[in-house]
mmCIF file of C-alpha atoms and ligand atoms in Angstrom:
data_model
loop_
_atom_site.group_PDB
_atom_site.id
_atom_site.type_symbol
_atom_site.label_atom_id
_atom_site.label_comp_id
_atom_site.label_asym_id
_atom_site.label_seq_id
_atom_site.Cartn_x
_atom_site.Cartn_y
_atom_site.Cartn_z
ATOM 1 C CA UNK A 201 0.000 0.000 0.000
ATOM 2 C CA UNK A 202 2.898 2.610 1.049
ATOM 3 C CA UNK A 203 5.137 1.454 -1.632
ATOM 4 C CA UNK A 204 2.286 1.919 -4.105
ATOM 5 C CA UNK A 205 1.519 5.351 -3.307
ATOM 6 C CA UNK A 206 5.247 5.755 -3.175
ATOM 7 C CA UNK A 207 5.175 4.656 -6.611
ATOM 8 C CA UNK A 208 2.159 6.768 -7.787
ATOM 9 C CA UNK A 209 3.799 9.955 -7.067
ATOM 10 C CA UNK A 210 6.882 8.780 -8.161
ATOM 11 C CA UNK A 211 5.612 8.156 -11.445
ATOM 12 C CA UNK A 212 3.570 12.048 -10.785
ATOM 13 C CA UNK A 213 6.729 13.686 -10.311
ATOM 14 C CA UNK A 214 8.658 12.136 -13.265
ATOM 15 C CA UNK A 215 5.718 12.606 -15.612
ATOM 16 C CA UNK A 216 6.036 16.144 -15.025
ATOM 17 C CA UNK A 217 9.983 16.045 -15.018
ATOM 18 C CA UNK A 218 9.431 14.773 -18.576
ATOM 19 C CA UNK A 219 7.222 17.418 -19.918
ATOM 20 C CA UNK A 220 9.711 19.518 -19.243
ATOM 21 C CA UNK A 221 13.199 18.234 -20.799
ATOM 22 C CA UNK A 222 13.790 18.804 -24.356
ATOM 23 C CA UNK A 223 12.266 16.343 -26.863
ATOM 24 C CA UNK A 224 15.541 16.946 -29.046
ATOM 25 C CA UNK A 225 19.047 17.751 -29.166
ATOM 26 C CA UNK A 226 22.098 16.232 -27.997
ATOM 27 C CA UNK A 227 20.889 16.858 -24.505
ATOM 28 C CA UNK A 228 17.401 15.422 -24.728
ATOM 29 C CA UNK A 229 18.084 11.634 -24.059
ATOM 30 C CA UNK A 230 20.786 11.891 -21.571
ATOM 31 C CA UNK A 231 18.778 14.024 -19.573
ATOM 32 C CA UNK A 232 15.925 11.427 -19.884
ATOM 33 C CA UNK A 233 18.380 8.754 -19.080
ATOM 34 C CA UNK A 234 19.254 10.555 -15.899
ATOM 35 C CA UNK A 235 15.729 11.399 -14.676
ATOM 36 C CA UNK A 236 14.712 7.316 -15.218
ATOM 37 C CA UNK A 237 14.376 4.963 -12.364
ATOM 38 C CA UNK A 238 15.080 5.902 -8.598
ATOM 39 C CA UNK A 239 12.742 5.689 -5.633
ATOM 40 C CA UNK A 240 11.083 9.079 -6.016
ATOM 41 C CA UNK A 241 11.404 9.687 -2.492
ATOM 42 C CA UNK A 242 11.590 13.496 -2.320
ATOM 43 C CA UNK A 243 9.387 13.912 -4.805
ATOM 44 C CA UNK A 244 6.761 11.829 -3.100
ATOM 45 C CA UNK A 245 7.621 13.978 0.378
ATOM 46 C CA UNK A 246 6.273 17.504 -1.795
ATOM 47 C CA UNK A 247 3.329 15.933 -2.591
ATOM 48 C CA UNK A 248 2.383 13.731 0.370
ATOM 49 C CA UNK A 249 3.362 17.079 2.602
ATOM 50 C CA UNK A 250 1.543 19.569 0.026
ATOM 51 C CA UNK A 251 -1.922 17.124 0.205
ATOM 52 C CA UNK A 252 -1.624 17.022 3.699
ATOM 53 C CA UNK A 253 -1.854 20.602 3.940
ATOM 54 C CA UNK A 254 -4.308 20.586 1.530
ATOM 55 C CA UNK A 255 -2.496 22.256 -1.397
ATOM 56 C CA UNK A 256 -3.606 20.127 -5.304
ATOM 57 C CA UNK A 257 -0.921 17.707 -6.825
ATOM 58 C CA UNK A 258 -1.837 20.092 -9.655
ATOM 59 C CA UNK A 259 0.476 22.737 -8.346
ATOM 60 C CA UNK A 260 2.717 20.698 -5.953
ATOM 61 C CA UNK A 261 3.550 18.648 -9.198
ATOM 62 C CA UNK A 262 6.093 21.252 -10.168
ATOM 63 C CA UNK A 263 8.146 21.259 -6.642
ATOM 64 C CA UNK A 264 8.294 18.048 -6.791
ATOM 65 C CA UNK A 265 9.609 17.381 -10.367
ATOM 66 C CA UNK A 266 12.382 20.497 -9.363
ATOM 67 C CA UNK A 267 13.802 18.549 -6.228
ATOM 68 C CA UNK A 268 13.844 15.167 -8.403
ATOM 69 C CA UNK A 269 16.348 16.854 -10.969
ATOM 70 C CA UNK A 270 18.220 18.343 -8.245
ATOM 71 C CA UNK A 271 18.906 15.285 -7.033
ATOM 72 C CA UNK A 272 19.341 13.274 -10.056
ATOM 73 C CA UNK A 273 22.320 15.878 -10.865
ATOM 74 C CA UNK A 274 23.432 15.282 -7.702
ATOM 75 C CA UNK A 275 23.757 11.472 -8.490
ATOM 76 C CA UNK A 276 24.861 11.905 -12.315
ATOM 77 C CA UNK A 277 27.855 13.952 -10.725
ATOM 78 C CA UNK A 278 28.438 11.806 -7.663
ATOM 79 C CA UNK A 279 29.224 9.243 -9.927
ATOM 80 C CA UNK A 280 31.818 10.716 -12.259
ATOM 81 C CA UNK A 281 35.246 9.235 -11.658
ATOM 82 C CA UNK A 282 36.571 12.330 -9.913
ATOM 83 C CA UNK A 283 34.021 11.731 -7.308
ATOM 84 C CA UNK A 284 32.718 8.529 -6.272
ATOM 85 C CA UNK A 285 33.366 6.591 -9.812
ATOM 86 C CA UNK A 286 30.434 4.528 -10.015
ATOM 87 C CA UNK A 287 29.704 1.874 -13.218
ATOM 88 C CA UNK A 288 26.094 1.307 -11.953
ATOM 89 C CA UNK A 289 22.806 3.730 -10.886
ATOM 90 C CA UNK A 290 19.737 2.789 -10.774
ATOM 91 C CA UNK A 291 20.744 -1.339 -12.420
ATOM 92 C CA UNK A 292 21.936 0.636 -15.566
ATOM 93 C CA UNK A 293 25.309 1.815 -16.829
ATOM 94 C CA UNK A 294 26.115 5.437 -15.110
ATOM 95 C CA UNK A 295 25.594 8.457 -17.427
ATOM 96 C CA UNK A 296 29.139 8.873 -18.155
ATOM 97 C CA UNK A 297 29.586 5.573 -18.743
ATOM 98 C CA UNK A 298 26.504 5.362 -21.551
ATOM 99 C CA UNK A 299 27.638 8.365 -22.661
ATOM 100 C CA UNK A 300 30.782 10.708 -21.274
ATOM 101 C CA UNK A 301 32.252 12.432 -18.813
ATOM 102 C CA UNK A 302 31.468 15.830 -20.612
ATOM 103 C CA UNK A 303 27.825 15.017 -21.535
ATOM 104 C CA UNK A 304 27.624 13.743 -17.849
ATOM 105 C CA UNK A 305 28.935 16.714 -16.387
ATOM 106 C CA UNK A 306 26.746 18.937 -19.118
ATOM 107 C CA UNK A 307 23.378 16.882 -18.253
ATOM 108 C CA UNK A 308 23.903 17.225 -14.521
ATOM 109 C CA UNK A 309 24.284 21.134 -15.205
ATOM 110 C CA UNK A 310 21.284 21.046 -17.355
ATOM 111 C CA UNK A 311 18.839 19.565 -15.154
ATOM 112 C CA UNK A 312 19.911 21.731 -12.290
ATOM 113 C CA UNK A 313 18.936 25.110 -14.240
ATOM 114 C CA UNK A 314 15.649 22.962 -15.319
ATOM 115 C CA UNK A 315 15.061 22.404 -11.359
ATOM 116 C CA UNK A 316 14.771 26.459 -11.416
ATOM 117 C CA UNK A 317 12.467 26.629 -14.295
ATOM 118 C CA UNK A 318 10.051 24.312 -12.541
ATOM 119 C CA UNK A 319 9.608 25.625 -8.827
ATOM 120 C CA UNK A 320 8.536 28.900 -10.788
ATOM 121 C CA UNK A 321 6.465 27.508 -12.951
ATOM 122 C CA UNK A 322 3.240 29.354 -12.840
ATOM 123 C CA UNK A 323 0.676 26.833 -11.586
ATOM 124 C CA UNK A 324 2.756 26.453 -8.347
ATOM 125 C CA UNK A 325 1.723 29.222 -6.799
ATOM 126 C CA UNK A 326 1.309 33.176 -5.994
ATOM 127 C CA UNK A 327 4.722 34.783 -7.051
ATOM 128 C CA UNK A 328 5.509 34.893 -3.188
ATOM 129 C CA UNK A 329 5.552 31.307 -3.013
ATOM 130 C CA UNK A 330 7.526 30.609 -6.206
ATOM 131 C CA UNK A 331 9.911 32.601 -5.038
ATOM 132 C CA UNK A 332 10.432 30.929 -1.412
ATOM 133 C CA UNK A 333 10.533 28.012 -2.974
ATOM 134 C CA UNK A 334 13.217 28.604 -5.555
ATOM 135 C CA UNK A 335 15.275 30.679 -2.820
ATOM 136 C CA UNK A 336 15.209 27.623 -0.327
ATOM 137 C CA UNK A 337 15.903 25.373 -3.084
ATOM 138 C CA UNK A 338 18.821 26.998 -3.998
ATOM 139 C CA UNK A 339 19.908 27.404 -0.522
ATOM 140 C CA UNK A 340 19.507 23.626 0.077
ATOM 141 C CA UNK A 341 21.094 22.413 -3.047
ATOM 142 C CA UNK A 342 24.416 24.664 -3.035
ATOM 143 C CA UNK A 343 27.813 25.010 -0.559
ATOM 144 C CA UNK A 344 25.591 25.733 2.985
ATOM 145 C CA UNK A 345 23.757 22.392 1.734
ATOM 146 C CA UNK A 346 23.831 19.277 -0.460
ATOM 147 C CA UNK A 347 27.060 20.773 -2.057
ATOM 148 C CA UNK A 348 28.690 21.638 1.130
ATOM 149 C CA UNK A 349 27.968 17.701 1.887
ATOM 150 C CA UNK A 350 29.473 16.256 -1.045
ATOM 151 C CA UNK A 351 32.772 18.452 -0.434
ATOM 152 C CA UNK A 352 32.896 17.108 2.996
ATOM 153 C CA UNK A 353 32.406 13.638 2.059
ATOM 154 C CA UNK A 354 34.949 13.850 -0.652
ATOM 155 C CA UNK A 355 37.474 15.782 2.008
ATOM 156 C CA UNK A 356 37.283 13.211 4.482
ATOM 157 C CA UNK A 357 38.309 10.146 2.070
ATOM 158 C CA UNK A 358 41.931 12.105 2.730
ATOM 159 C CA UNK A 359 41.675 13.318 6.316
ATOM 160 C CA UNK A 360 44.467 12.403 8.422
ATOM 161 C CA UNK A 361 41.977 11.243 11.466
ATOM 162 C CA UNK A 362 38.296 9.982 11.379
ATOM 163 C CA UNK A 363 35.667 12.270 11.160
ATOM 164 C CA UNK A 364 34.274 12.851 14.817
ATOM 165 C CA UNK A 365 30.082 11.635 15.458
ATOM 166 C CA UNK A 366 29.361 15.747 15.196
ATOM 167 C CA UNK A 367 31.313 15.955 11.863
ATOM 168 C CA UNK A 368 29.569 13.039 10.273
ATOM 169 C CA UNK A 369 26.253 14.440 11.077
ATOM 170 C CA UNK A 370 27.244 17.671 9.456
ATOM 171 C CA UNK A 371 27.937 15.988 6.503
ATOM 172 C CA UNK A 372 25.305 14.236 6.159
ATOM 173 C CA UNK A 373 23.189 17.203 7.307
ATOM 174 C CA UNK A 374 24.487 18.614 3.989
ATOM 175 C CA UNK A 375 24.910 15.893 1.289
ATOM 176 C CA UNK A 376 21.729 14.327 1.805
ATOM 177 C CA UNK A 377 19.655 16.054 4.584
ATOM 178 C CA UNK A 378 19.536 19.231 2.814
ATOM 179 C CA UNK A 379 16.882 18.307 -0.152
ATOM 180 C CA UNK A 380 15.200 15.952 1.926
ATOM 181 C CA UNK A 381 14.196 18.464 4.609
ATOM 182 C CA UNK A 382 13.531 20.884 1.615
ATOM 183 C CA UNK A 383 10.998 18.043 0.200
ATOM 184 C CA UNK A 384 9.654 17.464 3.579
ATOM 185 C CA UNK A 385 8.738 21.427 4.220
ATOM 186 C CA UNK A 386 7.852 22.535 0.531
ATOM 187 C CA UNK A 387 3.819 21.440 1.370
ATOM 188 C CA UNK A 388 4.351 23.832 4.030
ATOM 189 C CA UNK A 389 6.071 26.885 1.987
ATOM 190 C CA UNK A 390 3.083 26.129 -0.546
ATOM 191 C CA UNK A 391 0.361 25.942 1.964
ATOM 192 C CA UNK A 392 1.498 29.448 3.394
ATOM 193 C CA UNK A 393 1.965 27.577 6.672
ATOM 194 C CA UNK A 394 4.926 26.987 9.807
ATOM 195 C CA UNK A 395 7.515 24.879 8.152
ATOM 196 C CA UNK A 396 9.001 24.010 11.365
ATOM 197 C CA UNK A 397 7.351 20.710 12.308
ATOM 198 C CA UNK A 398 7.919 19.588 8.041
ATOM 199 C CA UNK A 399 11.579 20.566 8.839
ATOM 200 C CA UNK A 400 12.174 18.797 11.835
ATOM 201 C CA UNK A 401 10.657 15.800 10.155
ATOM 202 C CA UNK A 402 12.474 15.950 7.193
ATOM 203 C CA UNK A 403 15.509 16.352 9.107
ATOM 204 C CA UNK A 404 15.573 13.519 11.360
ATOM 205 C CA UNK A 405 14.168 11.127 8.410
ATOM 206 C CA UNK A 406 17.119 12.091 6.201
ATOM 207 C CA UNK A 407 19.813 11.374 8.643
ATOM 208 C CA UNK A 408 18.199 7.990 8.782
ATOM 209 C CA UNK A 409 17.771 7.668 4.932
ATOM 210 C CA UNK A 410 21.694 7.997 4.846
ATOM 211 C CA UNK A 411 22.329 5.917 7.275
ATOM 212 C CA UNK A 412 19.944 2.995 5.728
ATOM 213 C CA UNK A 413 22.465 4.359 2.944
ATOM 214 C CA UNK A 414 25.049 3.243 4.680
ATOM 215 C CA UNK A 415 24.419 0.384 5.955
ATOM 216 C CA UNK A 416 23.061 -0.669 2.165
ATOM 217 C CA UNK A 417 26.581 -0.134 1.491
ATOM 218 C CA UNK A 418 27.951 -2.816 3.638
ATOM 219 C CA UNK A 419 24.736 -4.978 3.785
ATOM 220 C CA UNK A 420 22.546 -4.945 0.833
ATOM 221 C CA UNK A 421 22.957 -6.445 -2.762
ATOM 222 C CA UNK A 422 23.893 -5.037 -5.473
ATOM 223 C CA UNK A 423 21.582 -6.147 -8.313
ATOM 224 C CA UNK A 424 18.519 -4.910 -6.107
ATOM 225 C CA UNK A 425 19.900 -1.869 -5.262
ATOM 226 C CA UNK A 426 21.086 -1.408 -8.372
ATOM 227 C CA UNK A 427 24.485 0.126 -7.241
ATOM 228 C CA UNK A 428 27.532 -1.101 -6.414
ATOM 229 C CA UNK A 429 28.295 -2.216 -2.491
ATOM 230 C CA UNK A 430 31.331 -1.998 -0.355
ATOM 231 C CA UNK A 431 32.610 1.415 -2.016
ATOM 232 C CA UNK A 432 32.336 3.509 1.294
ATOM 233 C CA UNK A 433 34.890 1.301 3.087
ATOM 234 C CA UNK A 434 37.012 1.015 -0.205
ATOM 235 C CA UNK A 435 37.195 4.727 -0.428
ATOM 236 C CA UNK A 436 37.783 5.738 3.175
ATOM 237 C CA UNK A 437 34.637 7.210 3.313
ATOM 238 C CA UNK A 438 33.007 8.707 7.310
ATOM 239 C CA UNK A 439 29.744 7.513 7.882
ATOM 240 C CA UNK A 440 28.072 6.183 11.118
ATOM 241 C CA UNK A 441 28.615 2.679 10.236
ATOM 242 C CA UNK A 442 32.599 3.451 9.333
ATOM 243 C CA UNK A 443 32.911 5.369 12.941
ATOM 244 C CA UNK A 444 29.974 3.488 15.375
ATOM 245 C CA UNK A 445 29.929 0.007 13.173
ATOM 246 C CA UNK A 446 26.683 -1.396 11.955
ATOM 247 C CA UNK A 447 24.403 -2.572 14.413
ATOM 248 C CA UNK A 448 24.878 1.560 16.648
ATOM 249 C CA UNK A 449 24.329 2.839 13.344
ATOM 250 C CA UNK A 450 21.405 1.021 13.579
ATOM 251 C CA UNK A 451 19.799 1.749 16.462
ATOM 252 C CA UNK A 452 20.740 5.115 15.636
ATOM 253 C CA UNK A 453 18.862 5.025 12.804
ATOM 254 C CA UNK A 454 15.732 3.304 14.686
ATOM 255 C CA UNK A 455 15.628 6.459 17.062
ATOM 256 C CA UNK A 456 16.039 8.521 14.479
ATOM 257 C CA UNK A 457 12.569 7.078 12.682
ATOM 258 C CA UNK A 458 10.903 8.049 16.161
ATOM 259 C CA UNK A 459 11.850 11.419 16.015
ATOM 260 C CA UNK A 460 10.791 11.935 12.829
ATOM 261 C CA UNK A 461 7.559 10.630 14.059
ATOM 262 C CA UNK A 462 7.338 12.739 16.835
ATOM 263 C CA UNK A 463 7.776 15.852 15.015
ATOM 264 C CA UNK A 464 4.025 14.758 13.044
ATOM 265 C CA UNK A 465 2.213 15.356 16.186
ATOM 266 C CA UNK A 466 1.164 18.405 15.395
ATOM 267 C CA UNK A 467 -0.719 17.093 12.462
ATOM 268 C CA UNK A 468 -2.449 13.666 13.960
ATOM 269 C CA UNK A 469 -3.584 11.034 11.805
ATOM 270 C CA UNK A 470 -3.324 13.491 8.692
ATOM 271 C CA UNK A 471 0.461 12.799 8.659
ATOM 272 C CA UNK A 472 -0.239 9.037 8.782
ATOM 273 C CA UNK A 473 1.316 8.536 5.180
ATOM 274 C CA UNK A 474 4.487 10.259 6.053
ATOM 275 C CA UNK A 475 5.051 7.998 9.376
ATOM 276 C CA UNK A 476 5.032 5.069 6.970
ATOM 277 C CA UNK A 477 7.306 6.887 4.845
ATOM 278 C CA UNK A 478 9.424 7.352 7.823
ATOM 279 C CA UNK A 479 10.041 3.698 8.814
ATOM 280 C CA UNK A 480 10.161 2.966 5.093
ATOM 281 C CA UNK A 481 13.533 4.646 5.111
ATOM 282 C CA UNK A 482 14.954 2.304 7.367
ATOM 283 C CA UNK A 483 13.125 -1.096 6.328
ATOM 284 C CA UNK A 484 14.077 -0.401 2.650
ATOM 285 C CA UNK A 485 16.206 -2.902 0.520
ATOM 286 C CA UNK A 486 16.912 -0.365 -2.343
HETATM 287 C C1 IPE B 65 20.790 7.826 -3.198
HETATM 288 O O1 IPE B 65 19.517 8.369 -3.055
HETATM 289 C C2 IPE B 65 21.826 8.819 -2.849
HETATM 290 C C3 IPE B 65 21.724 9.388 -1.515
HETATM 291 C C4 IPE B 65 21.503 10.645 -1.338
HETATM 292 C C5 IPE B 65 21.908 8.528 -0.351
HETATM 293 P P1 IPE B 65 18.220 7.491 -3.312
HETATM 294 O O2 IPE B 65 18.364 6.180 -2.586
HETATM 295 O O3 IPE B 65 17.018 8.311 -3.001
HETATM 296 O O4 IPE B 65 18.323 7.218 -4.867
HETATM 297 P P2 IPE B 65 17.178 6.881 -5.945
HETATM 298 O O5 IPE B 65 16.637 8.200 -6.390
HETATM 299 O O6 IPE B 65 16.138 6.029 -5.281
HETATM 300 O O7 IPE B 65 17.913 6.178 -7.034
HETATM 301 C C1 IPE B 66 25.332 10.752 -2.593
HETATM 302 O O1 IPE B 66 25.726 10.014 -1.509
HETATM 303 C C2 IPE B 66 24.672 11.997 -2.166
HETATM 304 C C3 IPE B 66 24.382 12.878 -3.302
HETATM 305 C C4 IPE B 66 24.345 12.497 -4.535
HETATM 306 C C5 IPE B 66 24.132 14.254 -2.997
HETATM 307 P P1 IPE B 66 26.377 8.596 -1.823
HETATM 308 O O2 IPE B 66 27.606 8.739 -2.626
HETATM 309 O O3 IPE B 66 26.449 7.836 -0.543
HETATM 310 O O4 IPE B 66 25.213 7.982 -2.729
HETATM 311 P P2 IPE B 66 25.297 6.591 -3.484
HETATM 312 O O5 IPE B 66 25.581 5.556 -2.419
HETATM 313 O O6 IPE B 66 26.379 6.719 -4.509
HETATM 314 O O7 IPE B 66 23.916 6.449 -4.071
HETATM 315 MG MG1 MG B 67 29.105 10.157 -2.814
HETATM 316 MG MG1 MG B 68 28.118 7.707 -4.463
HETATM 317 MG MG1 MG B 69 26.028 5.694 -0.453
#
């Protein structure tokens, strides 16, 4: 039932992701390419936040779609060989692998500026809105958020001592937290309401997203993930299961779920949807 509706808007927020690429040129398919497969989790947060609140799929559609090719930039360039060098996303080849590294890197480019063109699309919202939305985005996706992340993450394959618990966190707080808190409030921004319960949500459930990451990494399997396993220990990479081991990251993770919970009060049964998307996180395979 969850994993259905997780589905649904997936397919929602790609739908609307497609609309907007260009149906020709040397940019067209890559871009395509990238945008194909993946969980749709942040795109299903917009729109399970934005119905909660009461705001129509027909405007949240467009927020969602934006945060989707954020992040599948963020993953066509965490991939290239001066970053993670990754063979396999999402079962198939990575982009610069189909393609190459210069169409990768142009692609990922591309579909960040396209992220920009969609929050202020029109049927989102009053011009206030749009433009809260594109100025959080932007604040989330660059070097106080996901980028910020990714530079600390590549920094600390080299550091001379382990990252410390507080440093990890940051970085995660960064690479991944930052779009999924920004997915988790946009229903809010759009709604005109308090983001702050959204936030606090989103923030606790994507510390535990990465480290169900994480622990994929060690424990899952590659053909149903679809990615390669065993490259954060190969590359010297700080995570919670690299500095507590796997069974306090864990447990970490577990109390992390509750909190993200607890932060829904506010909402009651309304939220019911997002507490499922909560333990999801953690009881997820791919
Ligand atoms: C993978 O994200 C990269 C991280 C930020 C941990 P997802 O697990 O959401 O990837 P897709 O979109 O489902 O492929
Ligand atoms: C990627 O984190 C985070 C972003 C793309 C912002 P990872 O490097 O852990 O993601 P995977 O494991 O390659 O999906
Ligand atoms: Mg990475
Ligand atoms: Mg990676
Ligand atoms: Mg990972």
């Amino acid at each position: 039932m969850f994993r259905e509706r997780l589905a649904e808007s997936a397919e929602a927020a790609r739908a609307c992701l497609i609309d907007a690429l260009p149906s020709a040129g040397p940019m067209a398919e890559p871009m395509r390419y990238a945008v194909s497969g993946g969980k749709g989790l942040r795109g299903f947060l917009v729109l399970e936040g934005a119905a909660m609140l009461g705001v129509p799929a027909s405007a949240a559609r467009f927020p969602a779609a934006a945060v989707e090719a954020i992040h599948a930039y963020s993953l066509v360039h965490d991939d290239l060989p001066a970053m993670d060098d990754d063979d396999l996303r999402r079962g198939q080849p990575t982009l610069h692998r189909k393609w190459d590294e210069a169409t990768a890197i142009l692609a990922g480019d591309a579909l960040q500026s396209l992220a920009f063109e969609l929050v202020s699309e029109p049927e989102t919202g009053p011009a206030e809105v749009r433009v809260a939305l594109a100025r959080s985005l932007a604040q989330a996706a660059g070097a106080r958020g996901m980028v910020l992340g990714q530079a600390l993450d590549i920094a600390a394959e080299t550091a001379a001592a382990p990252l410390t618990l507080d440093e990890i966190i940051a970085l995660q707080a960064g690479k991944t937290g930052a779009l999924i808190r920004w997915s988790a409030a946009a229903g809010a921004l759009l709604a005109g309401e308090d983001p702050e319960p959204l936030t606090r949500y989103g923030a606790a459930l994507g510390l535990a997203f990465q480290i169900a990451d994480d622990v994929l990494d060690v424990e899952g399997d590659a053909s149903t993930l679809g990615k390669a396993v065993g490259k954060d220990a190969e590359a010297g990479k700080a995570t919670f299961v690299s500095l507590l081991g796997l069974e306090p990251a864990k447990s970490r993770a577990s109390e992390l779920v509750q909190e993200a919970e607890d932060a829904l009060k506010p909402y009651g049964k309304r939220a019911d949807v997002l507490r499922e998307a909560a333990r999801f996180v953690i009881a997820r395979e791919a």
